[in-house]
Tab-separated table of C-alpha atoms in Angstrom:
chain	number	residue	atom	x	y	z
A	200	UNK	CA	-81.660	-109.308	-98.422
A	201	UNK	CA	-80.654	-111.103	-94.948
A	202	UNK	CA	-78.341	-113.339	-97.031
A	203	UNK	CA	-76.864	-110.411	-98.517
A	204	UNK	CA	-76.159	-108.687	-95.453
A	205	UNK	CA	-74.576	-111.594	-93.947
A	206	UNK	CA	-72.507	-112.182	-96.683
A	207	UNK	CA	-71.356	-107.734	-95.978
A	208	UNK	CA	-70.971	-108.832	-92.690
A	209	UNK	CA	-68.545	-111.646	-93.249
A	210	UNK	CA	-66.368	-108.778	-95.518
A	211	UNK	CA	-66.715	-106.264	-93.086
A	212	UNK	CA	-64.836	-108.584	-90.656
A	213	UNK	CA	-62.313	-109.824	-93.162
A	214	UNK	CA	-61.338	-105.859	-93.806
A	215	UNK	CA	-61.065	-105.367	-89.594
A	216	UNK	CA	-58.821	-108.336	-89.771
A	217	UNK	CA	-56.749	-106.822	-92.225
A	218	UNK	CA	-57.029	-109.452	-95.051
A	219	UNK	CA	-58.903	-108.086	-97.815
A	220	UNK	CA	-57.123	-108.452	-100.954
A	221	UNK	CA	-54.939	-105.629	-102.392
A	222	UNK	CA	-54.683	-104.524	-106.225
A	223	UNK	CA	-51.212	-104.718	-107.580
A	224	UNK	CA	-49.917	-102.460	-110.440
A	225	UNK	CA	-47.628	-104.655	-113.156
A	226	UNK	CA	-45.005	-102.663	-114.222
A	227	UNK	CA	-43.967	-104.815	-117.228
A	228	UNK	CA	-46.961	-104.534	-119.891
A	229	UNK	CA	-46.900	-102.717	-122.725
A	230	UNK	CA	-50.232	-101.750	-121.373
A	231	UNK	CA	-49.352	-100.614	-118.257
A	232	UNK	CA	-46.513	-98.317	-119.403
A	233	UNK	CA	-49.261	-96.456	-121.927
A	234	UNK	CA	-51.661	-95.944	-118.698
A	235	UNK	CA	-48.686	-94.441	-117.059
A	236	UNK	CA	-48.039	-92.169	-119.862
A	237	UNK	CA	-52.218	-91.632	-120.183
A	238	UNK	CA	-51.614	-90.994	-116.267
A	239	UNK	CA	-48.490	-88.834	-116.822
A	240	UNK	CA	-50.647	-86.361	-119.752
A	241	UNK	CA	-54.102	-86.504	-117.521
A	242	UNK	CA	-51.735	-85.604	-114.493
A	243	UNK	CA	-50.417	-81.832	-116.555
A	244	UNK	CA	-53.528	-81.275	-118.652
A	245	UNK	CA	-55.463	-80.652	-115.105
A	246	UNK	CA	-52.399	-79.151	-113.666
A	247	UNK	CA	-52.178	-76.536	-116.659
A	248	UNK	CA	-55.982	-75.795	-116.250
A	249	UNK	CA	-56.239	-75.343	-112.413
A	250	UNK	CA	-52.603	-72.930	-112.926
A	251	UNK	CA	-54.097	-70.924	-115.401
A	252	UNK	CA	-57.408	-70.295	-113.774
A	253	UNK	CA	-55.226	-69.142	-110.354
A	254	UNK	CA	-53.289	-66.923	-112.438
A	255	UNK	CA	-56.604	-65.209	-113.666
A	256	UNK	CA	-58.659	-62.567	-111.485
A	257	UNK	CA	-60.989	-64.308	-109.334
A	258	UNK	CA	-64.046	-63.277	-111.007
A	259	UNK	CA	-62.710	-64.170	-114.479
A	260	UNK	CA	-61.146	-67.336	-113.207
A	261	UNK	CA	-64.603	-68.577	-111.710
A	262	UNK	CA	-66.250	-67.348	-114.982
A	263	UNK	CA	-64.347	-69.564	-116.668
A	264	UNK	CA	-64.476	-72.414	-114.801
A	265	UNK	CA	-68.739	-72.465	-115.581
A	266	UNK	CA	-68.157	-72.381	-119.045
A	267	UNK	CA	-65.448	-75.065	-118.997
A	268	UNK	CA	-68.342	-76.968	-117.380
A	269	UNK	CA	-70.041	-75.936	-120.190
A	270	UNK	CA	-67.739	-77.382	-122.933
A	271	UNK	CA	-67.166	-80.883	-120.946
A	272	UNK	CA	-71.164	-80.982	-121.056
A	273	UNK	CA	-70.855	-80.690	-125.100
A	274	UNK	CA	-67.696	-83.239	-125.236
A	275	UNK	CA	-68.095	-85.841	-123.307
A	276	UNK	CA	-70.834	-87.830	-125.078
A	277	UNK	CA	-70.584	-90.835	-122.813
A	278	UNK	CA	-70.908	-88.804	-119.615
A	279	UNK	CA	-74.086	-86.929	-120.938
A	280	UNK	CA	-75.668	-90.019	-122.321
A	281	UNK	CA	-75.425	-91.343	-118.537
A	282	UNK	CA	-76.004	-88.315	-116.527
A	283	UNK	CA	-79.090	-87.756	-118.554
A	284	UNK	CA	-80.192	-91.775	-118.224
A	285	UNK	CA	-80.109	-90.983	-114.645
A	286	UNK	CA	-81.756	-87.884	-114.895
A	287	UNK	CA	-84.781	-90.373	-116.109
A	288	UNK	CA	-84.517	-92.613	-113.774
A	289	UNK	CA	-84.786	-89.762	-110.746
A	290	UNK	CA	-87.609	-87.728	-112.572
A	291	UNK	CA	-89.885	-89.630	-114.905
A	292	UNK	CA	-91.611	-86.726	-115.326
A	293	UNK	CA	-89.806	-84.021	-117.149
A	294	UNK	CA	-89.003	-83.055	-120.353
A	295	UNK	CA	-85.905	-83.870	-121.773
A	296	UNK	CA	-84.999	-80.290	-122.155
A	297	UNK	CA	-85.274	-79.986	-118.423
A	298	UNK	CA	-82.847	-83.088	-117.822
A	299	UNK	CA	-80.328	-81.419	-120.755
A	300	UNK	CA	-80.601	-78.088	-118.580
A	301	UNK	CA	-80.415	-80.072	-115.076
A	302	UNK	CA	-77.120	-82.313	-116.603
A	303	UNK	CA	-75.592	-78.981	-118.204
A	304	UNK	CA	-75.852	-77.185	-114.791
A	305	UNK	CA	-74.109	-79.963	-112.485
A	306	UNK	CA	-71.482	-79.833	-115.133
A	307	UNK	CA	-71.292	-75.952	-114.563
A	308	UNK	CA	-71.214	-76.868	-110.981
A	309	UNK	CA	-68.040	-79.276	-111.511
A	310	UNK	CA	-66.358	-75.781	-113.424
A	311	UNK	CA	-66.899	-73.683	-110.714
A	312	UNK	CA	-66.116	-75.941	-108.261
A	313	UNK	CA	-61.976	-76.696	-110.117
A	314	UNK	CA	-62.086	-72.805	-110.031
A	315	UNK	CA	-62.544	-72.282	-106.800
A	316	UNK	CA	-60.319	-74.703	-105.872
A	317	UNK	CA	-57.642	-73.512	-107.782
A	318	UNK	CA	-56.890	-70.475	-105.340
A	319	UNK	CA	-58.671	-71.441	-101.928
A	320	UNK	CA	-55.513	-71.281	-100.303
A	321	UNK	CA	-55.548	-67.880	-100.646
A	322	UNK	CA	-58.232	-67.243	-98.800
A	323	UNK	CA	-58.143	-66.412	-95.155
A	324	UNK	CA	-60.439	-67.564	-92.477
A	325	UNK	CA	-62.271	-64.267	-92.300
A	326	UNK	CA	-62.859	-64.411	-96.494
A	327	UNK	CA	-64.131	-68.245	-95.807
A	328	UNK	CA	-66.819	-67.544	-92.901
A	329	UNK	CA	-68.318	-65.367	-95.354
A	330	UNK	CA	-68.399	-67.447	-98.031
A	331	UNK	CA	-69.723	-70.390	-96.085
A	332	UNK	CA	-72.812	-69.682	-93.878
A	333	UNK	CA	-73.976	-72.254	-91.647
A	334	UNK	CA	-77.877	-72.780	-92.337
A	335	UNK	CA	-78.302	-73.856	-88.602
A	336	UNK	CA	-74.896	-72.437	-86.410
A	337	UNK	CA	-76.372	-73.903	-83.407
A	338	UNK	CA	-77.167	-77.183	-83.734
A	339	UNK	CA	-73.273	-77.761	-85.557
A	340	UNK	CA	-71.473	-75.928	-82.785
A	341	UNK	CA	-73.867	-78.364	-80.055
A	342	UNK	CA	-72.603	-81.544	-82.147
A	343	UNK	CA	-68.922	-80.377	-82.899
A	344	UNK	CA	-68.642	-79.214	-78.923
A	345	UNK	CA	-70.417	-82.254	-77.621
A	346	UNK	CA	-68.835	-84.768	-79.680
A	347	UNK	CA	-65.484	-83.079	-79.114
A	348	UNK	CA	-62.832	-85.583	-78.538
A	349	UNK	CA	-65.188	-88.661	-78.605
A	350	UNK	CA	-65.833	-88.302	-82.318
A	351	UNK	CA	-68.320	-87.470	-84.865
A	352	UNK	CA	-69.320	-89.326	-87.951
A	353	UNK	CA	-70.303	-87.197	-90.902
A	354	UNK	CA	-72.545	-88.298	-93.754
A	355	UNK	CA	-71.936	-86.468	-96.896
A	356	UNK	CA	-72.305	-86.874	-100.891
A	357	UNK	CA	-70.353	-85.405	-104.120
A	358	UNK	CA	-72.533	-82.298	-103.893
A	359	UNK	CA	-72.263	-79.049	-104.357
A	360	UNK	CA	-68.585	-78.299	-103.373
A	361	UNK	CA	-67.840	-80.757	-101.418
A	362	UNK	CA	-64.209	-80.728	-101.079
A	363	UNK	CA	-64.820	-76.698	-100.059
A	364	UNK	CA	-66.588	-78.592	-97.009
A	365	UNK	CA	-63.370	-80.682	-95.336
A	366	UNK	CA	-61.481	-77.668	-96.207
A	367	UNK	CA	-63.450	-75.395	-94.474
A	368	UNK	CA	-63.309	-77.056	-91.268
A	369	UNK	CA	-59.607	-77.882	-91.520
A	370	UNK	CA	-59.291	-74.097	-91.121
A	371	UNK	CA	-61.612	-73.709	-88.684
A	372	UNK	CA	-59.875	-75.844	-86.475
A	373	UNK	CA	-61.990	-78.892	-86.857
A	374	UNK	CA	-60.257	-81.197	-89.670
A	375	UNK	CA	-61.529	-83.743	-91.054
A	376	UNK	CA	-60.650	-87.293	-91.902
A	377	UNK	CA	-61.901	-88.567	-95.150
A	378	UNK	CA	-62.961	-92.355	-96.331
A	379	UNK	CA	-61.266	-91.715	-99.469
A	380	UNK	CA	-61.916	-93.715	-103.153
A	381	UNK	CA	-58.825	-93.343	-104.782
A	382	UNK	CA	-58.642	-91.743	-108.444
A	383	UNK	CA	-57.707	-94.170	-111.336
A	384	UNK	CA	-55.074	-91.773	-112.106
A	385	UNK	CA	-52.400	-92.459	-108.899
A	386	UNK	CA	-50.467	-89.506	-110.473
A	387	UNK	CA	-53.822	-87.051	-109.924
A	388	UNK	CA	-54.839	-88.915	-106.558
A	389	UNK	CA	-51.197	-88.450	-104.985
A	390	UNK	CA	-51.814	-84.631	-105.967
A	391	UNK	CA	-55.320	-84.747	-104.791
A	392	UNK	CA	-54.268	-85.824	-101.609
A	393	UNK	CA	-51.525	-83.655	-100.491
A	394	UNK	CA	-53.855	-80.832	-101.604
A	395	UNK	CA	-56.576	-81.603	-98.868
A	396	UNK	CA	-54.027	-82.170	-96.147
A	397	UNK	CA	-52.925	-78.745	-96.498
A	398	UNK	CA	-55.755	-77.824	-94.576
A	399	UNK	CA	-55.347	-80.679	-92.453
A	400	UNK	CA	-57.238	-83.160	-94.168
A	401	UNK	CA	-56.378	-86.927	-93.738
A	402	UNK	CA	-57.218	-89.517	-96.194
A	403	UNK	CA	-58.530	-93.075	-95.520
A	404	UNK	CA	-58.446	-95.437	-98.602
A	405	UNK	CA	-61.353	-96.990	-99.224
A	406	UNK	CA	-60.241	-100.801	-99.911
A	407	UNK	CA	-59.067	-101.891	-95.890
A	408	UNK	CA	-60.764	-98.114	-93.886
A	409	UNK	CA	-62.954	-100.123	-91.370
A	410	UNK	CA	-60.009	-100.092	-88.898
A	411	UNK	CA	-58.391	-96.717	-89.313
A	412	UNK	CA	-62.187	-95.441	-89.085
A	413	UNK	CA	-62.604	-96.967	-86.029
A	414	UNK	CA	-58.925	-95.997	-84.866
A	415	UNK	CA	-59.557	-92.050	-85.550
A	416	UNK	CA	-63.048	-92.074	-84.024
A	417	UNK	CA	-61.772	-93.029	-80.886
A	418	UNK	CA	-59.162	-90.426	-81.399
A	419	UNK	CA	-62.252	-88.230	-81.494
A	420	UNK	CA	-61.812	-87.243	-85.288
A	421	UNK	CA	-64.446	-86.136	-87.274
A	422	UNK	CA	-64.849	-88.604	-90.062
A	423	UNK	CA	-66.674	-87.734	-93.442
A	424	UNK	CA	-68.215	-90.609	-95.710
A	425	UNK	CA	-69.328	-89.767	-99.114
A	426	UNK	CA	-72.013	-92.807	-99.286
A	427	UNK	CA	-73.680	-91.632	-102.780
A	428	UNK	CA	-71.648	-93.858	-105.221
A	429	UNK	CA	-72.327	-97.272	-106.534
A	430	UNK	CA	-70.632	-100.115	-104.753
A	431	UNK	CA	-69.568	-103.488	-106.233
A	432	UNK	CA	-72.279	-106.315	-105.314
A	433	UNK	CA	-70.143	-107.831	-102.746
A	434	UNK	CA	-69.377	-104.278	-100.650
A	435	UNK	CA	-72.789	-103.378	-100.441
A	436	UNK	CA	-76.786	-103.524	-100.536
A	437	UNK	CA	-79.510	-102.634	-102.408
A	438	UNK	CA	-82.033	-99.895	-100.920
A	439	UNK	CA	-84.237	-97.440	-102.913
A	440	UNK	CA	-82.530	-94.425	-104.337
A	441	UNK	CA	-84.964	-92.193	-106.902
A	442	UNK	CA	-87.173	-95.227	-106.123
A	443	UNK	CA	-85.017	-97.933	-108.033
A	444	UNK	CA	-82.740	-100.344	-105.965
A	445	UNK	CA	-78.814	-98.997	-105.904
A	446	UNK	CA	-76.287	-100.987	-104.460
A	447	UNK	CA	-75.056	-98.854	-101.629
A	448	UNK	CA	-71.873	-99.026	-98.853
A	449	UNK	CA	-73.050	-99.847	-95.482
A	450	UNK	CA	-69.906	-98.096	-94.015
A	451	UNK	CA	-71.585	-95.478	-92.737
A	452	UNK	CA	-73.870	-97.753	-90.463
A	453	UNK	CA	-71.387	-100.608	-89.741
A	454	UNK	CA	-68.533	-98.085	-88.342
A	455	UNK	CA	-70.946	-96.094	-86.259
A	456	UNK	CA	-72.608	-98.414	-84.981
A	457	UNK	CA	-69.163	-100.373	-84.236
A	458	UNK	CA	-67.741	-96.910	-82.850
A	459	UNK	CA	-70.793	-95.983	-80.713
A	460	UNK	CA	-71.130	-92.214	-82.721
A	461	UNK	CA	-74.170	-90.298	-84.107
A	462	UNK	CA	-74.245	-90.039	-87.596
A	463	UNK	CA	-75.039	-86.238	-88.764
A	464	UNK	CA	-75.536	-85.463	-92.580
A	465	UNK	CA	-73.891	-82.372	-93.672
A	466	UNK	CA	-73.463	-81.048	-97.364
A	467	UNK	CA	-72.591	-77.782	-98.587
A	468	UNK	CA	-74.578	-76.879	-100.886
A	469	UNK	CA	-73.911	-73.302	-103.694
A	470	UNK	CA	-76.168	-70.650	-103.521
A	471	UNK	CA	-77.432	-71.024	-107.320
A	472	UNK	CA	-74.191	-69.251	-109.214
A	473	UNK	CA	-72.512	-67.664	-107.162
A	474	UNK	CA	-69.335	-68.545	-104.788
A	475	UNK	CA	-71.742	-68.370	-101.520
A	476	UNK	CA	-72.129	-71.408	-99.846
A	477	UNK	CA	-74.632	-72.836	-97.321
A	478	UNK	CA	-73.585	-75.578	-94.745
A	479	UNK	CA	-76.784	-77.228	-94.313
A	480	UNK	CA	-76.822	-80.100	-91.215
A	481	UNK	CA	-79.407	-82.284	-90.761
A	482	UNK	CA	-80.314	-84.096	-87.114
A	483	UNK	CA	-78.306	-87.060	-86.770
A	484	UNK	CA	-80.497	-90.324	-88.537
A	485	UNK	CA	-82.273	-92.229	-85.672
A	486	UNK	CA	-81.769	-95.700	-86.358
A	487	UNK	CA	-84.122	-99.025	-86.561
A	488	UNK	CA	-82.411	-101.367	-83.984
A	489	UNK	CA	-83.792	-104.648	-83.326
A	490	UNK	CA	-82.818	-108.661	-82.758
A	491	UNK	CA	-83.218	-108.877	-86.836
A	492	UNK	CA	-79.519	-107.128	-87.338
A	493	UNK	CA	-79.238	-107.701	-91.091
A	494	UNK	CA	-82.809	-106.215	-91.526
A	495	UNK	CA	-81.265	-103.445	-89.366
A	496	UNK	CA	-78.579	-103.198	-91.237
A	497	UNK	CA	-80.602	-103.055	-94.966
A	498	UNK	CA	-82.916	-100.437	-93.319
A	499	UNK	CA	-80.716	-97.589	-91.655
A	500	UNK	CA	-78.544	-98.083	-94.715
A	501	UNK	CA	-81.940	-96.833	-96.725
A	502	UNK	CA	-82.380	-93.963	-94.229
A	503	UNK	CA	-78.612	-93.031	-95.256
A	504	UNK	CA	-79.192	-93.140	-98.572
A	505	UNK	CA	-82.588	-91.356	-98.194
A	506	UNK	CA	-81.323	-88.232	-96.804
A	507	UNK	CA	-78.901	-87.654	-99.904
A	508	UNK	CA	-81.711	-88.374	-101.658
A	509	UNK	CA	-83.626	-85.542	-100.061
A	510	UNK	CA	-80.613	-82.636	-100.822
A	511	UNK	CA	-80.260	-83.787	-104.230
A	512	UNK	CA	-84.106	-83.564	-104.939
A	513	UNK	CA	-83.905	-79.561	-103.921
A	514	UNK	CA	-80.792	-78.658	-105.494
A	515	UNK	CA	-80.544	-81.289	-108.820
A	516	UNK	CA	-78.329	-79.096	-110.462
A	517	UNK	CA	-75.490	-79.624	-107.693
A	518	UNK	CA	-75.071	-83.465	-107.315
A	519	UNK	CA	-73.013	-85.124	-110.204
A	520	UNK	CA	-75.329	-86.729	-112.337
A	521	UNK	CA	-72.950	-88.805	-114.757
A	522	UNK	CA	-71.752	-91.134	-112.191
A	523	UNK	CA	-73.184	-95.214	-113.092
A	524	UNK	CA	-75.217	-94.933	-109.461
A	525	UNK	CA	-77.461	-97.713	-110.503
A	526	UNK	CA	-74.275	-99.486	-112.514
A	527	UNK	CA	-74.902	-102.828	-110.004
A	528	UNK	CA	-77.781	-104.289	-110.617
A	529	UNK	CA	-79.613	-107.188	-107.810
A	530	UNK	CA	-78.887	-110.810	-109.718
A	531	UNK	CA	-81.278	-111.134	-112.560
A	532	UNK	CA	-81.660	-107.480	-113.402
A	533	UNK	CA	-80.324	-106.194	-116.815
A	534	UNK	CA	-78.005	-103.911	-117.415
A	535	UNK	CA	-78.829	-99.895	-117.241
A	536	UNK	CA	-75.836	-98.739	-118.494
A	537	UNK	CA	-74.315	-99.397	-122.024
């Protein structure tokens, strides 16, 4: 474990420096002009779908959007076979028919989510404090008025609606700044993109973020890091998750430790099927600091990763279950995943 933190370390200060290696796209392949084309139709199929469910009524257009959950649950063999893999890994204990109904609900959740999305820029401030209630107003407005200007370091997951969270704030005056994975799809992640930042959002990509983190902390921004996806086995380390080791970013620990900032977890979670929302913030994680700094390192890391763990335990049905979490395996280990 030491060795592998040291080895994170040694990364960490190659991205600060500015020389971690950058993916180029060919353009002279046969292959790469069919993934442009693949991009190209992927890029107007969603279009198409999120148009068509603005154009609806609102309650049709949401009603929709759960059952289009519904038939990506039925189609997408390779998804389900994952999502419900995981779903076995998490909870030993139940029934399959439980997992089916747990997998078939966070693809529901996915539905609604695209629905909503599809016309939340027609709703005004007023319509979006009373869609969103804040489980505990007075502990957020402490930490966004302390931290105010000095920065604030949000740990968050794919949960629930979670892009309904940085929008949110954006127009309550608080916007966010995202550590960002891009898409595969550039076509879908350039619209993705200009979509959040009309509520002020700004996007960090992933590969090279250490030092724009840093930069827009000191600005006093408040950044969000989704730290609840598999990481390659050289950007990460392996702490429990469900109990079984899952390779796991250390960004949210290295940069706010680096930045001197709390770390609060926030997720929005859906009240069951509806289009209320509950902003649910947790104190920020204390952290384990000692003269062993890749043991430090390994262990607040886990206490990250635990918290997620937590939210996702009381509300399976809202994290996204098909994602290869446990895709990285520690050397020796076989595969999970086919």
């Amino acid at each position: 474990m030491a060795k592998e933190a040291r080895a994170h370390r040694a990364r960490w200060v190659a991205d600060l420096a500015g020389s971690a290696p950058v993916g180029d796209r060919s353009h002279a392949s046969v292959e790469n002009r069919s993934a442009r084309l693949r991009d190209w139709v992927e890029l107007l199929l969603c279009l198409g779908v999120i148009s068509f469910l603005r154009f609806l009524p609102a309650s049709w257009s949401f009603r929709l959007g759960s059952a289009l959950g519904t038939i990506a649950f039925a189609l997408l063999p390779q998804a389900r076979k994952a999502g419900l893999k995981n779903l076995a890994i998490a909870f030993p204990s139940w029934p399959e028919s439980e997992r089916r109904r747990v997998l078939r609900e966070s693809f529901r959740n996915l539905g609604r989510m695209v629905a909503e999305l599809s016309r939340i820029d027609r709703v005004g401030v007023e319509e979006l404090r009373r869609r969103v209630k804040i489980a505990d107003p007075e502990l957020w407005q402490r930490l966004l008025t302390e931290r105010k200007g000095q920065g604030l370091l949000v740990l968050t997951a794919h949960f629930g609606n979670w892009e309904l969270l940085a929008w949110f704030h954006g127009r309550l005056g608080y916007p966010v700044t995202l550590i960002h994975r891009p898409l595969r799809n550039p076509l879908l992640d350039t619209s993705l993109l200009r979509w959040r930042a009309k509520a002020g959002t700004r996007s960090i990509p992933k590969r090279r973020a250490a030092r724009e983190a840093l930069r827009a902390l000191r600005e006093g921004a408040v950044l969000a890091i989704p730290a609840d996806q598999n990481q390659v086995f050289s950007f990460g380390v392996f702490v429990d998750f469900f109990g079984l080791p899952a390779c796991t970013t250390t960004g949210p620990v290295r940069i706010a430790q680096h930045a001197g900032v709390p770390v609060v977890p926030v997720f929005l979670r859906r009240c069951g099927a509806s289009q209320q929302h509950v902003l649910e913030v947790y104190p920020p994680i204390a952290w384990q600091l000692s003269t062993d700094h890749d043991a430090d390192l390994i262990e607040n890391t886990r206490r990250c990763s635990a918290v997620i763990e937590d939210i996702i335990r009381q509300y399976p049905e809202q994290w996204i279950w098909f994602h290869k979490r446990w895709k990285t395996r520690p050397p020796g280990e076989p595969r999970i995943y086919d």
